[in-house]
mmCIF file of C-alpha atoms and ligand atoms in Angstrom:
data_model
loop_
_atom_site.group_PDB
_atom_site.id
_atom_site.type_symbol
_atom_site.label_atom_id
_atom_site.label_comp_id
_atom_site.label_asym_id
_atom_site.label_seq_id
_atom_site.Cartn_x
_atom_site.Cartn_y
_atom_site.Cartn_z
ATOM 1 C CA MET A 22 0.051 0.176 0.116
ATOM 2 C CA VAL A 23 1.143 3.656 -0.935
ATOM 3 C CA ASP A 24 -0.257 6.845 0.766
ATOM 4 C CA ILE A 25 -0.372 8.918 -2.051
ATOM 5 C CA LYS A 26 -1.961 11.737 -0.329
ATOM 6 C CA ASP A 27 1.534 12.105 1.599
ATOM 7 C CA LEU A 28 3.483 11.806 -1.209
ATOM 8 C CA ARG A 29 1.318 14.282 -3.269
ATOM 9 C CA ARG A 30 2.163 16.937 -0.499
ATOM 10 C CA ARG A 31 5.654 15.973 -0.403
ATOM 11 C CA LYS A 32 5.603 16.315 -4.481
ATOM 12 C CA MET A 33 7.076 13.207 -4.870
ATOM 13 C CA MET A 34 4.701 11.948 -7.120
ATOM 14 C CA SER A 35 5.447 11.657 -11.219
ATOM 15 C CA GLY A 36 1.863 12.347 -12.242
ATOM 16 C CA PRO A 37 -0.400 9.979 -10.857
ATOM 17 C CA PHE A 38 2.737 6.939 -10.275
ATOM 18 C CA SER A 39 4.294 7.071 -6.844
ATOM 19 C CA PRO A 40 8.231 6.650 -6.861
ATOM 20 C CA ARG A 41 7.206 2.976 -5.564
ATOM 21 C CA LEU A 42 4.910 1.767 -8.330
ATOM 22 C CA LEU A 43 7.292 3.625 -11.281
ATOM 23 C CA ALA A 44 10.603 1.705 -9.993
ATOM 24 C CA ALA A 45 8.511 -1.559 -9.797
ATOM 25 C CA VAL A 46 7.204 -1.556 -13.172
ATOM 26 C CA ARG A 47 10.446 -0.537 -14.810
ATOM 27 C CA ALA A 48 12.357 -3.478 -12.747
ATOM 28 C CA SER A 49 9.697 -5.875 -13.900
ATOM 29 C CA LEU A 50 10.114 -4.829 -17.854
ATOM 30 C CA GLU A 51 14.027 -4.587 -17.118
ATOM 31 C CA ARG A 52 13.920 -8.697 -16.043
ATOM 32 C CA GLY A 53 11.630 -8.869 -19.342
ATOM 33 C CA GLU A 54 8.473 -9.452 -17.503
ATOM 34 C CA GLN A 55 5.325 -7.904 -17.783
ATOM 35 C CA ALA A 56 3.092 -5.372 -15.969
ATOM 36 C CA ILE A 57 -0.579 -3.778 -15.746
ATOM 37 C CA LEU A 58 -1.871 -0.908 -14.592
ATOM 38 C CA PHE A 59 -5.508 -0.527 -13.388
ATOM 39 C CA GLN A 60 -7.274 2.692 -13.441
ATOM 40 C CA ASN A 61 -11.064 2.276 -13.506
ATOM 41 C CA ARG A 62 -11.760 5.792 -15.580
ATOM 42 C CA ARG A 63 -11.820 5.619 -19.234
ATOM 43 C CA GLY A 64 -10.939 8.726 -21.219
ATOM 44 C CA PHE A 65 -8.078 11.104 -21.222
ATOM 45 C CA ALA A 66 -9.433 13.069 -17.663
ATOM 46 C CA PRO A 67 -12.698 13.092 -15.825
ATOM 47 C CA MET A 68 -13.008 16.834 -16.137
ATOM 48 C CA THR A 69 -12.519 19.271 -18.439
ATOM 49 C CA GLU A 70 -11.401 22.759 -16.174
ATOM 50 C CA CYS A 71 -9.933 26.274 -16.931
ATOM 51 C CA PRO A 72 -7.176 26.282 -14.218
ATOM 52 C CA VAL A 73 -7.559 30.185 -14.571
ATOM 53 C CA CYS A 74 -11.395 30.661 -13.651
ATOM 54 C CA GLY A 75 -12.525 27.144 -12.498
ATOM 55 C CA TRP A 76 -14.866 27.125 -15.304
ATOM 56 C CA VAL A 77 -16.126 23.120 -15.881
ATOM 57 C CA PRO A 78 -18.185 22.563 -19.124
ATOM 58 C CA LYS A 79 -21.085 20.471 -18.063
ATOM 59 C CA CYS A 80 -23.725 18.376 -20.046
ATOM 60 C CA PRO A 81 -26.797 20.314 -21.598
ATOM 61 C CA ASN A 82 -28.964 16.960 -21.230
ATOM 62 C CA CYS A 83 -27.379 15.683 -17.366
ATOM 63 C CA ASP A 84 -26.149 16.860 -14.290
ATOM 64 C CA VAL A 85 -22.127 15.759 -15.048
ATOM 65 C CA SER A 86 -19.182 17.317 -16.088
ATOM 66 C CA LEU A 87 -17.980 15.943 -19.519
ATOM 67 C CA THR A 88 -15.045 14.039 -20.066
ATOM 68 C CA HIS A 89 -12.069 14.572 -21.647
ATOM 69 C CA HIS A 90 -11.135 12.516 -24.645
ATOM 70 C CA ARG A 91 -8.377 13.826 -25.865
ATOM 71 C CA ASN A 92 -7.306 11.439 -28.651
ATOM 72 C CA ALA A 93 -10.698 11.834 -30.164
ATOM 73 C CA GLY A 94 -10.532 15.792 -29.190
ATOM 74 C CA VAL A 95 -13.705 16.060 -27.591
ATOM 75 C CA MET A 96 -15.438 16.232 -24.291
ATOM 76 C CA SER A 97 -18.125 13.587 -23.838
ATOM 77 C CA CYS A 98 -21.091 12.737 -21.323
ATOM 78 C CA HIS A 99 -20.902 9.139 -20.323
ATOM 79 C CA TYR A 100 -24.300 8.859 -19.258
ATOM 80 C CA CYS A 101 -26.121 10.244 -22.481
ATOM 81 C CA GLY A 102 -23.361 10.173 -25.162
ATOM 82 C CA TYR A 103 -23.529 13.867 -25.792
ATOM 83 C CA ALA A 104 -20.222 14.852 -27.159
ATOM 84 C CA THR A 105 -18.699 18.388 -28.283
ATOM 85 C CA ASN A 106 -15.285 19.948 -29.027
ATOM 86 C CA VAL A 107 -12.648 20.692 -26.240
ATOM 87 C CA PRO A 108 -12.836 24.562 -26.764
ATOM 88 C CA GLU A 109 -9.584 26.321 -27.490
ATOM 89 C CA GLN A 110 -10.884 29.377 -25.126
ATOM 90 C CA CYS A 111 -12.809 29.221 -21.688
ATOM 91 C CA PRO A 112 -16.141 31.095 -22.456
ATOM 92 C CA ASN A 113 -15.830 32.513 -19.431
ATOM 93 C CA CYS A 114 -12.523 34.217 -18.884
ATOM 94 C CA ASP A 115 -10.908 33.769 -22.281
ATOM 95 C CA SER A 116 -8.063 31.647 -21.061
ATOM 96 C CA ARG A 117 -6.368 29.536 -23.679
ATOM 97 C CA GLU A 118 -5.375 26.692 -20.711
ATOM 98 C CA ILE A 119 -8.386 24.679 -20.892
ATOM 99 C CA ARG A 120 -7.201 21.234 -19.538
ATOM 100 C CA GLY A 121 -8.314 18.002 -18.378
ATOM 101 C CA ARG A 122 -8.188 17.176 -14.853
ATOM 102 C CA GLY A 123 -7.791 13.718 -13.013
ATOM 103 C CA TYR A 124 -6.429 10.966 -14.487
ATOM 104 C CA GLY A 125 -8.444 8.344 -17.025
ATOM 105 C CA THR A 126 -6.944 5.377 -18.768
ATOM 106 C CA GLU A 127 -6.143 8.005 -22.014
ATOM 107 C CA LYS A 128 -3.726 10.335 -19.588
ATOM 108 C CA ILE A 129 -2.259 6.970 -17.671
ATOM 109 C CA GLU A 130 -0.884 5.928 -21.262
ATOM 110 C CA ASP A 131 0.249 9.360 -21.951
ATOM 111 C CA ALA A 132 2.243 9.964 -18.518
ATOM 112 C CA ILE A 133 4.062 6.155 -18.604
ATOM 113 C CA ARG A 134 4.936 6.553 -22.159
ATOM 114 C CA SER A 135 6.799 9.423 -21.778
ATOM 115 C CA LEU A 136 8.335 8.416 -18.251
ATOM 116 C CA LEU A 137 9.067 4.889 -19.537
ATOM 117 C CA PRO A 138 9.648 5.409 -23.424
ATOM 118 C CA GLU A 139 10.970 1.878 -23.969
ATOM 119 C CA ALA A 140 8.043 0.306 -22.458
ATOM 120 C CA ARG A 141 5.632 -1.581 -25.265
ATOM 121 C CA VAL A 142 2.386 -0.045 -23.883
ATOM 122 C CA ALA A 143 -1.131 -0.919 -24.706
ATOM 123 C CA ARG A 144 -4.731 0.393 -23.379
ATOM 124 C CA MET A 145 -7.542 -1.758 -22.953
ATOM 125 C CA ASP A 146 -10.925 -0.081 -21.973
ATOM 126 C CA LEU A 147 -14.483 0.686 -23.835
ATOM 127 C CA ASP A 148 -12.759 3.130 -26.459
ATOM 128 C CA THR A 149 -10.129 0.838 -27.502
ATOM 129 C CA THR A 150 -12.132 -2.262 -27.973
ATOM 130 C CA ARG A 151 -15.305 -0.753 -29.848
ATOM 131 C CA THR A 152 -14.400 -2.921 -32.981
ATOM 132 C CA ARG A 153 -15.085 -6.508 -33.706
ATOM 133 C CA ASN A 154 -11.565 -7.934 -33.306
ATOM 134 C CA ALA A 155 -9.679 -5.230 -31.236
ATOM 135 C CA TYR A 156 -10.312 -7.249 -27.430
ATOM 136 C CA GLY A 157 -8.883 -10.207 -28.854
ATOM 137 C CA GLN A 158 -5.974 -8.411 -30.519
ATOM 138 C CA LEU A 159 -5.081 -6.362 -27.340
ATOM 139 C CA ILE A 160 -4.739 -9.800 -25.324
ATOM 140 C CA GLY A 161 -3.290 -11.594 -27.960
ATOM 141 C CA ASP A 162 -0.421 -8.933 -28.034
ATOM 142 C CA PHE A 163 0.185 -9.056 -24.577
ATOM 143 C CA ALA A 164 -0.236 -12.986 -23.725
ATOM 144 C CA SER A 165 2.690 -13.139 -26.994
ATOM 145 C CA GLY A 166 4.780 -10.485 -25.404
ATOM 146 C CA ARG A 167 4.386 -8.113 -28.353
ATOM 147 C CA THR A 168 3.363 -5.530 -25.721
ATOM 148 C CA ASN A 169 4.606 -5.376 -22.265
ATOM 149 C CA LEU A 170 2.789 -3.096 -20.080
ATOM 150 C CA LEU A 171 -1.283 -3.146 -20.213
ATOM 151 C CA ILE A 172 -3.448 -0.418 -18.944
ATOM 152 C CA GLY A 173 -6.906 -0.840 -19.016
ATOM 153 C CA THR A 174 -10.143 -0.497 -16.761
ATOM 154 C CA GLN A 175 -12.199 -3.273 -14.769
ATOM 155 C CA MET A 176 -11.986 -5.130 -18.174
ATOM 156 C CA ILE A 177 -8.634 -6.372 -17.371
ATOM 157 C CA SER A 178 -10.028 -7.553 -14.075
ATOM 158 C CA LYS A 179 -11.631 -10.982 -15.164
ATOM 159 C CA GLY A 180 -10.414 -14.191 -16.344
ATOM 160 C CA LEU A 181 -7.338 -13.304 -18.033
ATOM 161 C CA ASP A 182 -4.141 -15.170 -17.246
ATOM 162 C CA PHE A 183 -0.700 -14.168 -17.849
ATOM 163 C CA ASP A 184 2.100 -15.961 -17.018
ATOM 164 C CA LYS A 185 4.902 -13.011 -17.090
ATOM 165 C CA VAL A 186 2.860 -10.342 -15.380
ATOM 166 C CA SER A 187 4.799 -9.567 -11.914
ATOM 167 C CA VAL A 188 3.520 -6.219 -10.899
ATOM 168 C CA VAL A 189 0.023 -5.066 -10.732
ATOM 169 C CA GLY A 190 -0.417 -1.152 -9.861
ATOM 170 C CA ILE A 191 -4.185 -0.005 -8.709
ATOM 171 C CA LEU A 192 -3.512 3.617 -9.314
ATOM 172 C CA ASP A 193 -6.452 5.347 -7.468
ATOM 173 C CA ALA A 194 -8.277 2.856 -4.797
ATOM 174 C CA ASP A 195 -10.375 5.782 -3.735
ATOM 175 C CA SER A 196 -12.391 6.259 -7.074
ATOM 176 C CA MET A 197 -13.757 2.981 -6.313
ATOM 177 C CA LEU A 198 -14.259 3.729 -2.826
ATOM 178 C CA ASN A 199 -15.890 6.589 -2.907
ATOM 179 C CA TYR A 200 -18.336 5.759 -5.351
ATOM 180 C CA PRO A 201 -22.437 7.010 -3.901
ATOM 181 C CA ASP A 202 -23.778 3.169 -3.702
ATOM 182 C CA PHE A 203 -23.932 0.958 -0.430
ATOM 183 C CA ARG A 204 -22.290 -1.737 -2.592
ATOM 184 C CA ALA A 205 -19.252 0.267 -3.422
ATOM 185 C CA TYR A 206 -17.069 -1.420 -0.884
ATOM 186 C CA GLU A 207 -18.125 -4.490 -1.995
ATOM 187 C CA HIS A 208 -17.477 -3.945 -5.754
ATOM 188 C CA ALA A 209 -14.275 -2.427 -4.993
ATOM 189 C CA PHE A 210 -13.014 -5.062 -2.921
ATOM 190 C CA THR A 211 -14.115 -7.610 -5.430
ATOM 191 C CA MET A 212 -12.517 -5.940 -8.060
ATOM 192 C CA MET A 213 -9.215 -5.031 -6.774
ATOM 193 C CA SER A 214 -9.046 -8.642 -5.624
ATOM 194 C CA GLN A 215 -9.314 -9.716 -9.171
ATOM 195 C CA VAL A 216 -6.926 -7.495 -10.527
ATOM 196 C CA SER A 217 -4.436 -8.153 -7.739
ATOM 197 C CA GLY A 218 -5.059 -11.806 -8.966
ATOM 198 C CA ARG A 219 -3.205 -11.019 -12.543
ATOM 199 C CA ALA A 220 0.025 -10.795 -10.619
ATOM 200 C CA GLY A 221 2.001 -13.779 -10.234
ATOM 201 C CA ARG A 222 1.624 -16.912 -12.073
ATOM 202 C CA LYS A 223 2.616 -20.473 -11.913
ATOM 203 C CA GLY A 224 3.898 -20.634 -7.893
ATOM 204 C CA ARG A 225 5.650 -17.196 -8.433
ATOM 205 C CA GLN A 226 5.015 -14.509 -6.310
ATOM 206 C CA GLY A 227 3.859 -11.152 -7.765
ATOM 207 C CA LEU A 228 3.887 -7.773 -6.504
ATOM 208 C CA VAL A 229 0.379 -5.703 -6.006
ATOM 209 C CA ILE A 230 0.973 -1.992 -5.274
ATOM 210 C CA LEU A 231 -2.182 -0.374 -3.787
ATOM 211 C CA GLN A 232 -2.355 3.627 -4.307
ATOM 212 C CA THR A 233 -4.723 5.061 -1.985
ATOM 213 C CA LYS A 234 -5.334 8.347 -0.470
ATOM 214 C CA SER A 235 -6.624 6.653 2.447
ATOM 215 C CA PRO A 236 -4.439 4.520 3.722
ATOM 216 C CA GLY A 237 -6.203 4.343 7.421
ATOM 217 C CA LEU A 238 -9.635 2.599 5.903
ATOM 218 C CA PRO A 239 -10.265 -0.666 7.572
ATOM 219 C CA VAL A 240 -11.431 -1.900 3.869
ATOM 220 C CA VAL A 241 -8.135 -0.888 2.204
ATOM 221 C CA SER A 242 -6.155 -2.902 4.829
ATOM 222 C CA GLN A 243 -8.472 -5.770 4.280
ATOM 223 C CA ILE A 244 -8.117 -5.576 0.290
ATOM 224 C CA VAL A 245 -4.081 -5.494 1.179
ATOM 225 C CA HIS A 246 -4.390 -8.524 3.375
ATOM 226 C CA ASN A 247 -6.994 -10.466 1.311
ATOM 227 C CA ASP A 248 -8.782 -10.509 4.444
ATOM 228 C CA TYR A 249 -11.977 -11.504 3.262
ATOM 229 C CA GLU A 250 -13.286 -12.612 6.732
ATOM 230 C CA GLY A 251 -12.878 -9.340 8.054
ATOM 231 C CA PHE A 252 -14.103 -7.557 5.082
ATOM 232 C CA TYR A 253 -17.483 -9.881 5.004
ATOM 233 C CA HIS A 254 -18.105 -9.527 8.837
ATOM 234 C CA ASP A 255 -17.484 -5.660 9.210
ATOM 235 C CA LEU A 256 -19.551 -5.293 6.035
ATOM 236 C CA LEU A 257 -22.227 -7.629 6.862
ATOM 237 C CA THR A 258 -22.389 -5.683 10.800
ATOM 238 C CA GLU A 259 -22.914 -2.577 8.762
ATOM 239 C CA ARG A 260 -25.441 -3.869 6.375
ATOM 240 C CA ARG A 261 -27.559 -5.053 9.834
ATOM 241 C CA ASP A 262 -26.628 -1.843 11.534
ATOM 242 C CA PHE A 263 -27.960 0.477 8.921
ATOM 243 C CA HIS A 264 -30.826 -1.826 7.357
ATOM 244 C CA TYR A 265 -29.248 -3.052 4.133
ATOM 245 C CA PRO A 266 -29.483 -6.286 2.304
ATOM 246 C CA PRO A 267 -29.190 -8.719 2.921
ATOM 247 C CA PHE A 268 -31.410 -8.377 6.051
ATOM 248 C CA TYR A 269 -33.715 -5.520 4.369
ATOM 249 C CA ARG A 270 -34.848 -5.529 0.979
ATOM 250 C CA LEU A 271 -34.410 -2.017 -0.857
ATOM 251 C CA THR A 272 -37.017 -0.636 -3.128
ATOM 252 C CA TYR A 273 -36.204 2.542 -5.202
ATOM 253 C CA VAL A 274 -39.016 4.384 -6.773
ATOM 254 C CA TYR A 275 -37.404 6.828 -9.094
ATOM 255 C CA LEU A 276 -39.220 9.507 -10.491
ATOM 256 C CA LYS A 277 -38.567 11.455 -13.655
ATOM 257 C CA HIS A 278 -39.770 15.014 -15.314
ATOM 258 C CA ARG A 279 -38.343 17.684 -17.501
ATOM 259 C CA ASP A 280 -39.857 20.294 -14.865
ATOM 260 C CA ASP A 281 -37.725 20.325 -11.769
ATOM 261 C CA ASN A 282 -40.836 21.579 -9.615
ATOM 262 C CA THR A 283 -42.819 18.876 -11.086
ATOM 263 C CA VAL A 284 -41.257 16.363 -10.024
ATOM 264 C CA ASN A 285 -39.787 17.930 -6.658
ATOM 265 C CA SER A 286 -43.685 18.342 -5.594
ATOM 266 C CA ALA A 287 -44.523 14.664 -7.085
ATOM 267 C CA GLY A 288 -41.947 13.400 -5.014
ATOM 268 C CA LEU A 289 -42.784 15.125 -1.803
ATOM 269 C CA GLU A 290 -46.450 13.939 -2.389
ATOM 270 C CA LEU A 291 -45.813 10.566 -3.181
ATOM 271 C CA GLY A 292 -43.272 10.296 0.136
ATOM 272 C CA SER A 293 -45.779 11.660 2.740
ATOM 273 C CA ARG A 294 -48.508 8.983 0.789
ATOM 274 C CA LEU A 295 -45.733 6.284 1.367
ATOM 275 C CA ARG A 296 -45.095 7.375 4.556
ATOM 276 C CA GLU A 297 -48.882 6.931 5.761
ATOM 277 C CA ILE A 298 -48.642 3.288 4.954
ATOM 278 C CA PHE A 299 -44.989 2.551 5.266
ATOM 279 C CA GLY A 300 -43.748 4.720 8.151
ATOM 280 C CA THR A 301 -40.218 4.968 8.683
ATOM 281 C CA ARG A 302 -39.129 2.609 6.294
ATOM 282 C CA VAL A 303 -39.207 5.371 3.712
ATOM 283 C CA LEU A 304 -36.692 8.012 2.883
ATOM 284 C CA GLY A 305 -36.759 10.577 0.692
ATOM 285 C CA PRO A 306 -37.203 12.072 -1.975
ATOM 286 C CA ASP A 307 -34.013 12.865 -2.416
ATOM 287 C CA LYS A 308 -31.713 13.839 -5.608
ATOM 288 C CA PRO A 309 -29.782 11.129 -6.659
ATOM 289 C CA ALA A 310 -25.886 11.773 -7.144
ATOM 290 C CA VAL A 311 -26.454 12.314 -10.755
ATOM 291 C CA ALA A 312 -29.947 14.262 -10.554
ATOM 292 C CA ARG A 313 -30.998 15.008 -14.168
ATOM 293 C CA VAL A 314 -29.858 12.413 -17.108
ATOM 294 C CA LYS A 315 -31.111 12.697 -20.852
ATOM 295 C CA THR A 316 -32.995 15.833 -19.733
ATOM 296 C CA LEU A 317 -35.019 14.054 -17.302
ATOM 297 C CA CYS A 318 -34.965 15.516 -13.595
ATOM 298 C CA ILE A 319 -34.936 12.931 -11.134
ATOM 299 C CA ARG A 320 -36.097 12.181 -7.238
ATOM 300 C CA LYS A 321 -35.428 8.950 -5.603
ATOM 301 C CA ILE A 322 -37.333 7.530 -2.704
ATOM 302 C CA MET A 323 -36.312 4.587 -0.924
ATOM 303 C CA LEU A 324 -38.127 1.957 0.899
ATOM 304 C CA LYS A 325 -36.345 -0.363 3.313
ATOM 305 C CA LEU A 326 -38.766 -3.422 3.874
ATOM 306 C CA GLU A 327 -37.187 -6.052 6.642
ATOM 307 C CA SER A 328 -36.922 -9.065 5.672
ATOM 308 C CA GLY A 329 -39.649 -11.940 6.131
ATOM 309 C CA LEU A 330 -42.193 -9.051 5.265
ATOM 310 C CA ASP A 331 -45.134 -9.851 2.467
ATOM 311 C CA TYR A 332 -43.624 -8.036 -0.222
ATOM 312 C CA ALA A 333 -46.287 -9.082 -2.673
ATOM 313 C CA LEU A 334 -48.568 -6.884 -0.537
ATOM 314 C CA ALA A 335 -46.095 -4.352 -0.150
ATOM 315 C CA ARG A 336 -45.999 -4.204 -3.774
ATOM 316 C CA GLN A 337 -49.698 -4.038 -3.995
ATOM 317 C CA TYR A 338 -49.705 -0.963 -1.511
ATOM 318 C CA LEU A 339 -46.632 0.624 -3.461
ATOM 319 C CA ARG A 340 -48.581 0.305 -6.870
ATOM 320 C CA GLY A 341 -51.769 1.698 -5.252
ATOM 321 C CA ALA A 342 -49.905 4.744 -3.613
ATOM 322 C CA LEU A 343 -48.565 5.277 -7.373
ATOM 323 C CA ALA A 344 -51.363 4.829 -8.826
ATOM 324 C CA THR A 345 -53.598 7.757 -6.745
ATOM 325 C CA CYS A 346 -50.463 10.176 -6.768
HETATM 326 ZN ZN1 ZN B 406 -11.573 30.485 -17.455
HETATM 327 ZN ZN1 ZN B 407 -25.461 13.698 -21.025
#
């Protein structure tokens, strides 16, 4: 585990790479072995930003900022597919320094190519595997040693066994852990364990380097020590205490409308109807993390129903409330 928050503060990071990771990858390639770098974000940068005034381009249809895709020269929305050219000038302050903030797989690729020019780099994500044969080609090239450094999203985490991979770098564990979903830790644990499993094959020990800004989180050390039992126990306790599955069944009701006021008042009304029936089992309405998608404003109501309840009856009540709203 490498604490990148501390390293960043001491200005010891080379872009997204800690000295430890960079040295390990370099040594691995020099020994004629291979390395994998895992970053679960495609594109060049998750955000586009004007560093002068802070302007951030947003999707006109959704409440998200646009992802920078430098190779294609566009910024795009990963929710609705909207894409537009990256402006040469900031529309707010006329600065010409518009740039991508954060690291997507494209930018990782650029960074590693300039730091390790002798590496034979390949990138595997949704953008490089759109054509029919691209996936097989990328895998084949890496398996045969034509390439020796593979950068990828979760696509690389499953079912790929390469004998010569001795180093796996997880560049940003926090982006997975901070995902706004109650299953974020579960998914992060699974994904990072699977990615880590790519290192070391046929009896040889591999090295996994996990970079994080939160080295103190119990889940991080559980991932590092492959402590599935401890992780499972903590997670289950939390799920029980906060009324989540498998102890409670969650039902989400989404309300969508072009007009935010309409969806807001409908949400409040439905919420209070449902509370008359289900009492404190009702949470919301709330705005979800992305509160507008494809021009529709969204509210979310959550029902937490304890196991053992008559779900068919609950569904009937729910439908009744929806019909009369
Ligand atoms: Zn600006
Ligand atoms: Zn969009």
